[in-house]
Structures are given as structure tokens and as C-alpha cells.
Amino acid sequence: MKGFWKKVGAGLLLSGVALTIAACGNSGDSVSGNSGGSSDQTEIDIFQFKVEFKDQFEKLAKEYEEKNPDIKINVETVGGGSDYGAALKSKFSSGNEPNIYNIGGPEDVNMWVDSLTDLSDTESAKQALDGTLTGATKDGKVLGLPYNIEGYGVLYNKEIFEKAGIDASTIKSLDDLETAAKTLDSKKSELGIDAPFALAAKEQWITGLHGSNAFLNAEFDNDVMKAYESKTVEFKYGDQFKKYLDISNKYSVQPTNSLDYSQQIEQLFSNGKVAMTQQGNWVYPTIEGINKDLANKNIGLLPIPIDGVTEGTIPVGVPMYWGVNPNASDEEIKASKDFLDYLYTSDEGKKIVLEDFKFVPAYKGYDTDKISDPLSKDVYTYYTDGNTTGWVFMGYPAGWGEQTLGAEIQKYVAGDASWDEVVKSAQDKWADERK
């Protein structure tokens, strides 16, 4: 796998688009830390996007404070349906700059370069897996530390598949996926499901970023910099992208443009009302909180394949990076680095990362046999077996994935635009942004 990471580099290691989204989940704000703070304490403000682990992260912050009484940590989480990028810009423009915050990849690094500390001297940077720092490295400086490794595909309910007589291991191609959807649709009543799929087309990041990436990564050879530098987008595998959307939409709970993340995961999938939906291992804590039996025994990931090109694979990458603000006191910068090193390289931190956060670690020195949830195990298996493709959507023009392609897909699934119109609009906008 070492050569694999070096080959694809940043293409596998980026998520979201210029901080305009959070991977998924419901938005929320939260603060952790002791109320007030003595004058001899060093205070760290953390502004982060991942709502799925905010409770566990706040707990970690409190425990760190107890071990380090000279440190006070404030955690604010903005993600899910909220625009993290806009909120971060607001923080900085108001003068309320956080000490630790999140960046995506090359575009974010360029945007925030004057507000990012070189983290090359941290133990975390030294322990990061080969390739995982690529997306946040500029001019030889490590400007961000990876959260973790994540993967996504078609999430499926094993129990429903078994009742329907479907062998998930045989689903390698789009034709296989369509056959499974037809079988499930024909048995909806006896299976007790509303539909085979839940296509959350209301969430433009699901379709315009994650969905498209499964088909555009091959066009750009799994290389985010090729996408980032390209003046045009061909949609070389656009017909297969259309086929995937058609399957997902035709066999979904309707109307798909009204389905958001909460309905998709919390209401439908977690309660066994659908058998499949596009998501990643980050949704495990949400599902576990609703249906432990489903979460621990009956969920898995299927590929989003390009027939004959990337069959049997899932996209895997780093969802976001931690940046440290240099516009603070030396004490705050050091405290910020120490906290991140504690999180990823101490024995206590490693245990929390694996067992509480349910992360697939992006760092060396972890007992990966202790990866606890089945979705993360699936991701790690795909990864170690070499059955992964890239995350190139951070190479898209800013806003293109959601505001252009995601919005056009909404028109398509509603019957208000043809697929050719979707592709033409997306191509024109890409070219216009890259002039």
C-alpha cells in the first residue's frame, strides 16, 4: 500500500470542496471546556466541522484539561447542513480567530496559507502514513495534519439482502447493482421496506461531490492535481455516472430532491426502511445511536463502480486536515501542537481515536486489529487489499461540485433537465472558472 499512496498522493487524500461542506450529519454547535478560565491558563479555541464525533471530541477535550490544568480548551462544531467554510471566514473576519481549525486540500491551503503554522516538527507529522500529508503540504511545509482515513460507497443492510436472497459479494458492477435494486423492489412488501434506495439528492455534496468523484477520478487518473490544473472536464465516464444516478433515483424513496441527510440516514436507513444508500464509514456513530443491532451486525459497503474500469473498488481518502493558527501567542501555538500530538500519538489518544471516534487512523503505530465498527473495517479491508480509488473532488473549481453539478443533478432527477444539459452546463462552468 505504500506505493499506492505515493502514486495517487493528494487525489486520495482530500474531501469536501474548499470547506463548503462537512462530510455529513446534522449541523450543530457545541462548546467544551471549563467555564471561565484562570489567568495562568493557556486557552485553545478549536473550530471543527465533523459533527459525527463532536460529543466524543468534547469528552476528550475535558479529559485533556483534567490532565493538563494549565490548558483550557473550547470546542465549537459547525458542520452537516451548515456551511463550515463560510462560518470559518466569518470567524477570521470578526477577529475571533480559532487556534485550531480545519482545511481541505490544495485550494484551501492556498486560501489560508498566511493563517497556517508549519507543523513539520510535530510528532503527528512524523507518524503520518505515507501520502496522507500531500494534500496539506506546500513548499515543503506541512500545513495540516490528517483527521483520519475514510471511505464511502453504497451502504447496505445485510439482513435485508439476506432475506431478499442477494449475495452482496457478487455486486461488482453497475449491472449487478441494478439487478439487486430490481430484486429488492419486487419484494418491498415482504421485506417491509419503503424502497430499495434512499438517494439524498437534496444534499448536493452527496451527488455533485461524492457521487461524481466515483466517475471523474478515473478521468483524472486518481490525481487531484490533474483535476486542479485541468482547463476542461470531459465526463469521459458520464454515461456510467448517469446510469448510477438513474438506478439510485428510480429505486429511491421519492421525491429524491426532498431527501436530506437526516431523512436518509436517521429516518430511513437506520430504521430499516431502505436497503441501500450512498454514504461512508463516518455515519456509523449516527446509526449506532439509533439502531445498535443494525450498526453492529448488519451494515456493509458496496462499490460504486465504473464498469470495466474500477469494478469492486471504493473511493478512500482523508476527509479534512487540522490547521494551527500562527496569529496567536507562542504559548497557544505550542499548546495547540501538543494537543494534536496527544490526540494522535499518545497511548491514550490512540485508544480514543480507535475506540471512541471509530476512526481508521492515518498514522503509524496503531493496532488496526482494534478497528471496532464494521464500516471502518470494510474501508480498511478495501484499503489494505488495494481495492480503492481516489478523491479528486478537491481539484474541482471552487463551488463547482455542489453549486453547479449538484444543482444540475437536482434538475435532472426532477425531470427538468436532460443529462446532456447537465453535462453541458457543468462543462461550461468548469471551463469558465478555469479561464
Short mmCIF file of C-alpha atoms in Angstrom, two decimals:
data_model
loop_
_atom_site.label_atom_id
_atom_site.label_comp_id
_atom_site.label_asym_id
_atom_site.label_seq_id
_atom_site.Cartn_x
_atom_site.Cartn_y
_atom_site.Cartn_z
CA MET A 1 0.00 0.00 0.00
CA LYS A 2 2.95 2.34 0.46
CA GLY A 3 3.45 2.67 -3.27
CA PHE A 4 -0.27 3.06 -3.76
CA TRP A 5 -0.44 6.16 -1.52
CA LYS A 6 2.62 7.70 -3.13
CA LYS A 7 1.16 7.14 -6.60
CA VAL A 8 -2.20 8.74 -6.04
CA GLY A 9 -0.96 11.28 -3.50
CA ALA A 10 -3.36 14.05 -2.83
CA GLY A 11 -6.04 12.55 -5.03
CA LEU A 12 -6.90 10.06 -2.35
CA LEU A 13 -6.48 12.43 0.48
CA LEU A 14 -8.97 15.17 0.04
CA SER A 15 -12.59 15.64 0.86
CA GLY A 16 -15.21 18.29 0.57
CA VAL A 17 -14.77 21.37 -1.54
CA ALA A 18 -12.87 24.32 -0.14
CA LEU A 19 -14.52 23.89 3.25
CA THR A 20 -18.01 24.45 1.88
CA ILE A 21 -19.32 21.20 3.36
CA ALA A 22 -18.92 18.79 6.17
CA ALA A 23 -18.87 15.16 5.26
CA CYS A 24 -22.31 14.55 6.62
CA GLY A 25 -24.58 14.68 9.61
CA ASN A 26 -26.83 17.18 11.24
CA SER A 27 -25.47 20.62 11.93
CA GLY A 28 -24.81 21.67 15.47
CA ASP A 29 -22.85 23.99 17.68
CA SER A 30 -21.21 22.94 20.88
CA VAL A 31 -18.71 24.22 23.35
CA SER A 32 -16.45 22.22 25.62
CA GLY A 33 -14.21 23.37 28.40
CA ASN A 34 -14.36 24.88 31.83
CA SER A 35 -16.48 27.98 32.20
CA GLY A 36 -14.27 30.97 32.60
CA GLY A 37 -10.57 30.37 32.89
CA SER A 38 -7.84 31.43 35.26
CA SER A 39 -5.29 33.94 34.06
CA ASP A 40 -2.47 31.39 34.23
CA GLN A 41 -4.22 29.04 31.79
CA THR A 42 -3.41 28.85 28.09
CA GLU A 43 -6.69 28.82 26.19
CA ILE A 44 -7.16 26.92 22.90
CA ASP A 45 -10.17 27.61 20.69
CA ILE A 46 -10.96 24.74 18.30
CA PHE A 47 -13.37 25.26 15.40
CA GLN A 48 -14.11 21.98 13.63
CA PHE A 49 -16.54 20.50 11.12
CA LYS A 50 -17.16 16.85 11.99
CA VAL A 51 -20.49 16.68 13.79
CA GLU A 52 -20.45 12.88 13.97
CA PHE A 53 -17.84 12.79 16.72
CA LYS A 54 -18.42 16.12 18.47
CA ASP A 55 -19.64 14.52 21.72
CA GLN A 56 -16.64 12.20 21.87
CA PHE A 57 -14.30 15.05 20.94
CA GLU A 58 -15.67 17.29 23.67
CA LYS A 59 -15.22 14.47 26.16
CA LEU A 60 -11.60 14.10 25.06
CA ALA A 61 -11.07 17.86 25.48
CA LYS A 62 -12.39 17.76 29.05
CA GLU A 63 -10.19 14.80 29.91
CA TYR A 64 -7.19 16.61 28.45
CA GLU A 65 -7.97 19.63 30.62
CA GLU A 66 -8.04 17.41 33.70
CA LYS A 67 -4.61 16.02 32.83
CA ASN A 68 -3.32 19.49 31.97
CA PRO A 69 -4.89 22.04 34.36
CA ASP A 70 -2.87 24.85 32.77
CA ILE A 71 -4.80 24.33 29.50
CA LYS A 72 -8.39 25.36 28.73
CA ILE A 73 -10.00 24.05 25.54
CA ASN A 74 -13.08 25.45 23.83
CA VAL A 75 -14.60 23.34 21.07
CA GLU A 76 -17.11 24.68 18.57
CA THR A 77 -18.55 22.37 15.93
CA VAL A 78 -20.24 23.58 12.75
CA GLY A 79 -20.98 21.02 10.08
CA GLY A 80 -23.59 18.90 8.37
CA GLY A 81 -26.10 21.16 6.67
CA SER A 82 -24.19 24.26 7.77
CA ASP A 83 -21.56 25.95 5.62
CA TYR A 84 -18.35 25.43 7.56
CA GLY A 85 -16.26 27.42 5.09
CA ALA A 86 -18.46 30.50 5.38
CA ALA A 87 -18.52 30.17 9.16
CA LEU A 88 -14.73 29.92 9.27
CA LYS A 89 -14.32 33.03 7.14
CA SER A 90 -16.72 34.83 9.45
CA LYS A 91 -14.64 33.80 12.45
CA PHE A 92 -11.49 35.27 10.96
CA SER A 93 -13.11 38.43 9.63
CA SER A 94 -14.63 39.14 13.04
CA GLY A 95 -11.24 38.85 14.72
CA ASN A 96 -12.38 35.78 16.68
CA GLU A 97 -9.76 33.54 15.11
CA PRO A 98 -9.60 29.92 16.34
CA ASN A 99 -6.29 28.35 17.30
CA ILE A 100 -7.09 25.04 15.61
CA TYR A 101 -9.38 24.73 12.59
CA ASN A 102 -10.00 22.60 9.50
CA ILE A 103 -8.78 22.87 5.92
CA GLY A 104 -9.39 20.67 2.90
CA GLY A 105 -6.61 20.40 0.34
CA PRO A 106 -4.57 22.48 -2.16
CA GLU A 107 -7.21 25.13 -2.73
CA ASP A 108 -7.75 25.64 1.00
CA VAL A 109 -4.02 25.64 1.66
CA ASN A 110 -3.58 28.43 -0.88
CA MET A 111 -6.54 30.31 0.58
CA TRP A 112 -5.39 30.10 4.20
CA VAL A 113 -1.62 29.86 3.77
CA ASP A 114 -0.95 33.01 5.81
CA SER A 115 -3.00 31.60 8.66
CA LEU A 116 -1.37 28.16 8.82
CA THR A 117 1.54 27.14 11.02
CA ASP A 118 4.24 24.81 9.73
CA LEU A 119 3.56 21.55 11.59
CA SER A 120 6.53 19.64 10.21
CA ASP A 121 8.11 19.46 13.65
CA THR A 122 5.13 17.74 15.29
CA GLU A 123 5.26 14.08 16.22
CA SER A 124 1.96 13.63 14.37
CA ALA A 125 3.50 14.78 11.09
CA LYS A 126 6.38 12.36 11.60
CA GLN A 127 3.97 9.47 12.24
CA ALA A 128 1.54 10.21 9.38
CA LEU A 129 1.13 7.42 6.84
CA ASP A 130 2.91 7.86 3.52
CA GLY A 131 0.96 10.20 1.27
CA THR A 132 -1.54 11.40 3.84
CA LEU A 133 0.18 14.78 4.22
CA THR A 134 0.34 15.52 0.49
CA GLY A 135 -2.88 17.47 0.27
CA ALA A 136 -1.82 19.91 3.01
CA THR A 137 1.85 20.33 2.14
CA LYS A 138 3.15 23.42 0.35
CA ASP A 139 6.73 24.44 -0.38
CA GLY A 140 7.96 21.60 1.78
CA LYS A 141 5.93 22.70 4.80
CA VAL A 142 3.29 20.51 6.44
CA LEU A 143 0.39 22.91 6.97
CA GLY A 144 -2.23 20.41 8.08
CA LEU A 145 -2.49 17.09 9.95
CA PRO A 146 -4.94 14.48 8.63
CA TYR A 147 -8.08 13.67 10.58
CA ASN A 148 -8.24 10.02 9.59
CA ILE A 149 -8.88 7.81 6.56
CA GLU A 150 -12.44 7.47 5.30
CA GLY A 151 -14.14 5.63 2.51
CA TYR A 152 -17.58 5.61 1.00
CA GLY A 153 -19.75 3.61 -1.33
CA VAL A 154 -23.22 2.13 -1.31
CA LEU A 155 -24.15 1.42 2.29
CA TYR A 156 -26.33 -1.70 2.52
CA ASN A 157 -28.40 -3.62 5.06
CA LYS A 158 -27.09 -7.19 5.26
CA GLU A 159 -30.22 -8.59 6.87
CA ILE A 160 -32.50 -7.22 4.15
CA PHE A 161 -30.15 -8.51 1.46
CA GLU A 162 -30.18 -11.97 3.02
CA LYS A 163 -33.96 -12.03 3.23
CA ALA A 164 -34.12 -11.00 -0.43
CA GLY A 165 -31.68 -13.72 -1.43
CA ILE A 166 -28.99 -11.29 -2.62
CA ASP A 167 -25.30 -12.14 -2.23
CA ALA A 168 -23.60 -8.78 -1.71
CA SER A 169 -20.18 -10.19 -2.60
CA THR A 170 -21.33 -10.66 -6.21
CA ILE A 171 -22.14 -6.96 -6.69
CA LYS A 172 -19.15 -5.62 -8.59
CA SER A 173 -20.67 -3.67 -11.48
CA LEU A 174 -23.49 -1.21 -12.14
CA ASP A 175 -25.45 -4.01 -13.81
CA ASP A 176 -25.08 -6.06 -10.63
CA LEU A 177 -26.28 -3.09 -8.57
CA GLU A 178 -29.29 -2.62 -10.82
CA THR A 179 -30.19 -6.30 -10.60
CA ALA A 180 -30.09 -6.11 -6.80
CA ALA A 181 -32.27 -2.99 -6.82
CA LYS A 182 -34.85 -4.69 -9.05
CA THR A 183 -34.95 -7.74 -6.79
CA LEU A 184 -35.44 -5.60 -3.70
CA ASP A 185 -38.12 -3.54 -5.42
CA SER A 186 -40.07 -6.65 -6.35
CA LYS A 187 -40.07 -7.79 -2.71
CA LYS A 188 -40.73 -4.48 -0.93
CA SER A 189 -43.84 -5.67 0.85
CA GLU A 190 -42.41 -8.87 2.25
CA LEU A 191 -39.16 -7.11 3.20
CA GLY A 192 -41.01 -4.27 4.92
CA ILE A 193 -39.08 -1.53 3.12
CA ASP A 194 -40.30 1.68 1.51
CA ALA A 195 -37.85 1.39 -1.39
CA PRO A 196 -34.51 -0.23 -2.22
CA PHE A 197 -32.64 3.12 -2.14
CA ALA A 198 -32.57 6.49 -0.42
CA LEU A 199 -30.97 8.99 -2.79
CA ALA A 200 -30.48 12.18 -0.78
CA ALA A 201 -30.35 14.49 -3.79
CA LYS A 202 -31.16 17.48 -1.60
CA GLU A 203 -27.60 17.19 -0.31
CA GLN A 204 -25.61 18.46 -3.30
CA TRP A 205 -22.36 17.17 -1.81
CA ILE A 206 -23.65 13.62 -1.94
CA THR A 207 -24.34 13.74 -5.68
CA GLY A 208 -22.18 16.57 -7.02
CA LEU A 209 -19.06 15.77 -4.99
CA HIS A 210 -19.01 12.19 -3.72
CA GLY A 211 -21.17 10.70 -6.46
CA SER A 212 -19.35 12.41 -9.32
CA ASN A 213 -15.93 11.67 -7.83
CA ALA A 214 -16.51 7.95 -8.24
CA PHE A 215 -16.59 8.52 -12.01
CA LEU A 216 -14.31 11.52 -12.51
CA ASN A 217 -11.39 10.14 -10.52
CA ALA A 218 -10.62 7.72 -13.36
CA GLU A 219 -10.76 10.58 -15.88
CA PHE A 220 -8.08 12.40 -13.89
CA ASP A 221 -6.03 9.27 -13.12
CA ASN A 222 -6.73 9.48 -9.38
CA ASP A 223 -4.64 12.66 -9.29
CA VAL A 224 -6.22 15.69 -7.65
CA MET A 225 -3.61 17.99 -9.15
CA LYS A 226 -4.61 16.93 -12.66
CA ALA A 227 -8.16 17.90 -11.86
CA TYR A 228 -6.99 21.10 -10.19
CA GLU A 229 -4.91 22.12 -13.22
CA SER A 230 -7.31 20.94 -15.94
CA LYS A 231 -8.96 23.64 -18.04
CA THR A 232 -11.78 21.31 -19.04
CA VAL A 233 -13.76 18.32 -17.81
CA GLU A 234 -14.65 15.66 -20.34
CA PHE A 235 -17.10 13.45 -18.42
CA LYS A 236 -15.32 10.51 -20.01
CA TYR A 237 -17.41 8.12 -17.94
CA GLY A 238 -20.51 10.33 -17.88
CA ASP A 239 -22.78 7.64 -19.29
CA GLN A 240 -21.97 5.38 -16.37
CA PHE A 241 -22.44 8.24 -13.90
CA LYS A 242 -25.88 8.75 -15.46
CA LYS A 243 -26.63 5.05 -15.10
CA TYR A 244 -25.66 5.10 -11.43
CA LEU A 245 -27.87 8.12 -10.77
CA ASP A 246 -30.73 6.56 -12.71
CA ILE A 247 -30.57 3.37 -10.63
CA SER A 248 -30.33 5.33 -7.39
CA ASN A 249 -33.18 7.67 -8.32
CA LYS A 250 -35.58 5.18 -9.91
CA TYR A 251 -35.48 2.83 -6.94
CA SER A 252 -35.42 5.51 -4.25
CA VAL A 253 -37.94 6.89 -1.81
CA GLN A 254 -39.43 9.90 -3.58
CA PRO A 255 -39.07 12.78 -4.19
CA THR A 256 -35.30 12.50 -4.00
CA ASN A 257 -34.78 16.26 -4.08
CA SER A 258 -36.55 16.43 -0.72
CA LEU A 259 -34.39 13.80 0.95
CA ASP A 260 -31.71 15.29 3.21
CA TYR A 261 -29.09 13.60 5.35
CA SER A 262 -31.37 13.30 8.37
CA GLN A 263 -34.09 11.54 6.41
CA GLN A 264 -31.58 9.44 4.50
CA ILE A 265 -29.67 8.06 7.49
CA GLU A 266 -31.62 8.74 10.65
CA GLN A 267 -35.16 8.06 9.44
CA LEU A 268 -34.84 5.64 6.53
CA PHE A 269 -31.64 3.61 6.59
CA SER A 270 -31.17 3.34 10.35
CA ASN A 271 -34.76 2.17 10.75
CA GLY A 272 -34.58 -0.45 8.01
CA LYS A 273 -36.90 1.39 5.63
CA VAL A 274 -34.41 1.19 2.75
CA ALA A 275 -31.77 -1.38 1.90
CA MET A 276 -29.16 0.88 0.28
CA THR A 277 -27.88 4.46 0.30
CA GLN A 278 -24.68 6.24 -0.71
CA GLN A 279 -22.61 7.09 2.37
CA GLY A 280 -19.33 6.38 4.14
CA ASN A 281 -17.96 4.94 7.35
CA TRP A 282 -18.38 8.32 9.10
CA VAL A 283 -22.11 7.63 9.52
CA TYR A 284 -21.52 4.70 11.87
CA PRO A 285 -21.90 6.67 15.14
CA THR A 286 -25.22 8.09 13.92
CA ILE A 287 -26.56 4.66 13.01
CA GLU A 288 -25.31 3.12 16.23
CA GLY A 289 -27.11 5.78 18.23
CA ILE A 290 -30.39 4.82 16.57
CA ASN A 291 -30.13 1.09 15.90
CA LYS A 292 -27.27 -0.76 17.63
CA ASP A 293 -28.26 -4.13 16.20
CA LEU A 294 -28.12 -2.79 12.65
CA ALA A 295 -24.90 -0.88 13.28
CA ASN A 296 -23.01 -3.77 14.83
CA LYS A 297 -24.26 -6.72 12.79
CA ASN A 298 -25.95 -5.77 9.56
CA ILE A 299 -24.21 -2.98 7.64
CA GLY A 300 -21.58 -3.06 4.92
CA LEU A 301 -20.21 -1.12 1.95
CA LEU A 302 -20.65 -1.93 -1.72
CA PRO A 303 -18.59 -0.38 -4.54
CA ILE A 304 -19.62 2.49 -6.81
CA PRO A 305 -18.04 1.02 -9.94
CA ILE A 306 -17.13 2.18 -13.39
CA ASP A 307 -17.87 -0.98 -15.36
CA GLY A 308 -14.70 -2.48 -16.75
CA VAL A 309 -12.51 0.23 -15.16
CA THR A 310 -12.88 0.37 -11.37
CA GLU A 311 -15.13 -2.55 -10.54
CA GLY A 312 -15.05 -3.75 -6.94
CA THR A 313 -13.49 -0.55 -5.56
CA ILE A 314 -14.49 2.27 -3.24
CA PRO A 315 -13.10 5.82 -3.01
CA VAL A 316 -10.85 6.27 0.04
CA GLY A 317 -9.16 9.42 1.32
CA VAL A 318 -8.56 11.94 4.11
CA PRO A 319 -11.70 13.99 4.84
CA MET A 320 -10.03 17.09 6.28
CA TYR A 321 -6.91 18.39 7.97
CA TRP A 322 -6.20 20.18 11.24
CA GLY A 323 -4.55 23.55 10.80
CA VAL A 324 -2.95 25.63 13.56
CA ASN A 325 -3.25 29.41 13.51
CA PRO A 326 0.15 31.21 13.68
CA ASN A 327 -1.53 34.53 14.56
CA ALA A 328 -1.51 33.69 18.27
CA SER A 329 0.91 33.64 21.16
CA ASP A 330 3.82 31.22 21.23
CA GLU A 331 2.16 29.51 24.21
CA GLU A 332 -1.07 28.97 22.29
CA ILE A 333 0.73 27.63 19.22
CA LYS A 334 2.74 25.19 21.33
CA ALA A 335 -0.36 24.13 23.28
CA SER A 336 -2.21 23.53 20.01
CA LYS A 337 0.56 21.35 18.63
CA ASP A 338 0.84 19.45 21.92
CA PHE A 339 -2.90 18.74 21.93
CA LEU A 340 -2.86 17.35 18.38
CA ASP A 341 0.18 15.22 19.19
CA TYR A 342 -1.60 13.91 22.28
CA LEU A 343 -4.64 13.06 20.17
CA TYR A 344 -2.80 11.05 17.54
CA THR A 345 0.44 9.78 19.09
CA SER A 346 -0.13 9.18 22.82
CA ASP A 347 -1.35 5.79 24.03
CA GLU A 348 -4.48 7.39 25.48
CA GLY A 349 -5.17 9.33 22.30
CA LYS A 350 -4.71 6.30 20.07
CA LYS A 351 -7.21 4.36 22.14
CA ILE A 352 -9.75 7.17 21.85
CA VAL A 353 -9.16 7.53 18.10
CA LEU A 354 -9.81 3.83 17.55
CA GLU A 355 -12.47 3.03 20.12
CA ASP A 356 -14.39 6.27 20.73
CA PHE A 357 -14.01 8.18 17.48
CA LYS A 358 -14.24 4.94 15.45
CA PHE A 359 -11.57 6.31 13.09
CA VAL A 360 -9.45 4.44 10.61
CA PRO A 361 -6.14 6.04 11.65
CA ALA A 362 -3.99 8.00 9.20
CA TYR A 363 -0.93 7.48 11.42
CA LYS A 364 1.57 4.73 12.21
CA GLY A 365 1.71 2.83 15.46
CA TYR A 366 -1.94 1.78 15.78
CA ASP A 367 -3.29 -1.70 16.44
CA THR A 368 -5.61 -1.80 13.44
CA ASP A 369 -7.00 -5.13 14.63
CA LYS A 370 -8.91 -3.00 17.12
CA ILE A 371 -10.81 -1.05 14.47
CA SER A 372 -14.17 -1.63 16.02
CA ASP A 373 -17.05 -0.74 13.73
CA PRO A 374 -17.93 -2.83 10.67
CA LEU A 375 -17.96 0.08 8.20
CA SER A 376 -14.45 1.14 9.16
CA LYS A 377 -13.35 -2.49 8.95
CA ASP A 378 -14.77 -2.63 5.43
CA VAL A 379 -12.91 0.56 4.50
CA TYR A 380 -9.66 -0.78 5.96
CA THR A 381 -10.10 -4.08 4.10
CA TYR A 382 -10.70 -2.31 0.78
CA TYR A 383 -7.65 -0.16 1.54
CA THR A 384 -5.25 -2.95 2.50
CA ASP A 385 -6.42 -5.10 -0.42
CA GLY A 386 -5.70 -2.25 -2.83
CA ASN A 387 -9.33 -2.00 -3.94
CA THR A 388 -9.60 1.76 -3.67
CA THR A 389 -9.81 4.77 -5.96
CA GLY A 390 -9.11 8.43 -5.41
CA TRP A 391 -10.77 11.52 -4.01
CA VAL A 392 -10.16 14.15 -6.69
CA PHE A 393 -13.06 16.46 -5.99
CA MET A 394 -10.89 18.94 -4.12
CA GLY A 395 -9.43 19.56 -7.56
CA TYR A 396 -12.80 20.77 -8.84
CA PRO A 397 -13.22 24.53 -9.31
CA ALA A 398 -14.46 26.10 -6.07
CA GLY A 399 -18.19 25.54 -5.68
CA TRP A 400 -18.48 23.59 -8.94
CA GLY A 401 -19.26 20.20 -7.39
CA GLU A 402 -22.20 21.39 -5.32
CA GLN A 403 -23.46 24.65 -6.71
CA THR A 404 -23.10 23.66 -10.37
CA LEU A 405 -23.10 19.89 -10.77
CA GLY A 406 -25.14 19.10 -7.66
CA ALA A 407 -27.73 21.70 -8.62
CA GLU A 408 -27.90 20.42 -12.20
CA ILE A 409 -28.38 16.86 -10.95
CA GLN A 410 -31.33 18.08 -8.90
CA LYS A 411 -32.89 19.37 -12.13
CA TYR A 412 -32.17 16.05 -13.82
CA VAL A 413 -33.74 13.80 -11.18
CA ALA A 414 -36.77 16.12 -11.12
CA GLY A 415 -37.16 15.74 -14.89
CA ASP A 416 -36.41 19.42 -15.53
CA ALA A 417 -33.17 18.89 -17.45
CA SER A 418 -31.75 16.22 -19.75
CA TRP A 419 -28.49 14.51 -18.93
CA ASP A 420 -26.85 16.20 -21.93
CA GLU A 421 -27.92 19.56 -20.49
CA VAL A 422 -26.44 18.63 -17.12
CA VAL A 423 -23.11 17.73 -18.69
CA LYS A 424 -23.03 20.82 -20.95
CA SER A 425 -23.78 23.20 -18.07
CA ALA A 426 -21.16 21.55 -15.88
CA GLN A 427 -18.53 21.60 -18.63
CA ASP A 428 -19.19 25.26 -19.46
CA LYS A 429 -18.96 26.33 -15.82
CA TRP A 430 -15.73 24.37 -15.30
CA ALA A 431 -14.14 25.96 -18.37
CA ASP A 432 -15.35 29.41 -17.35
CA GLU A 433 -13.87 29.03 -13.86
CA ARG A 434 -10.53 27.88 -15.29
CA LYS A 435 -10.02 30.73 -17.79
#
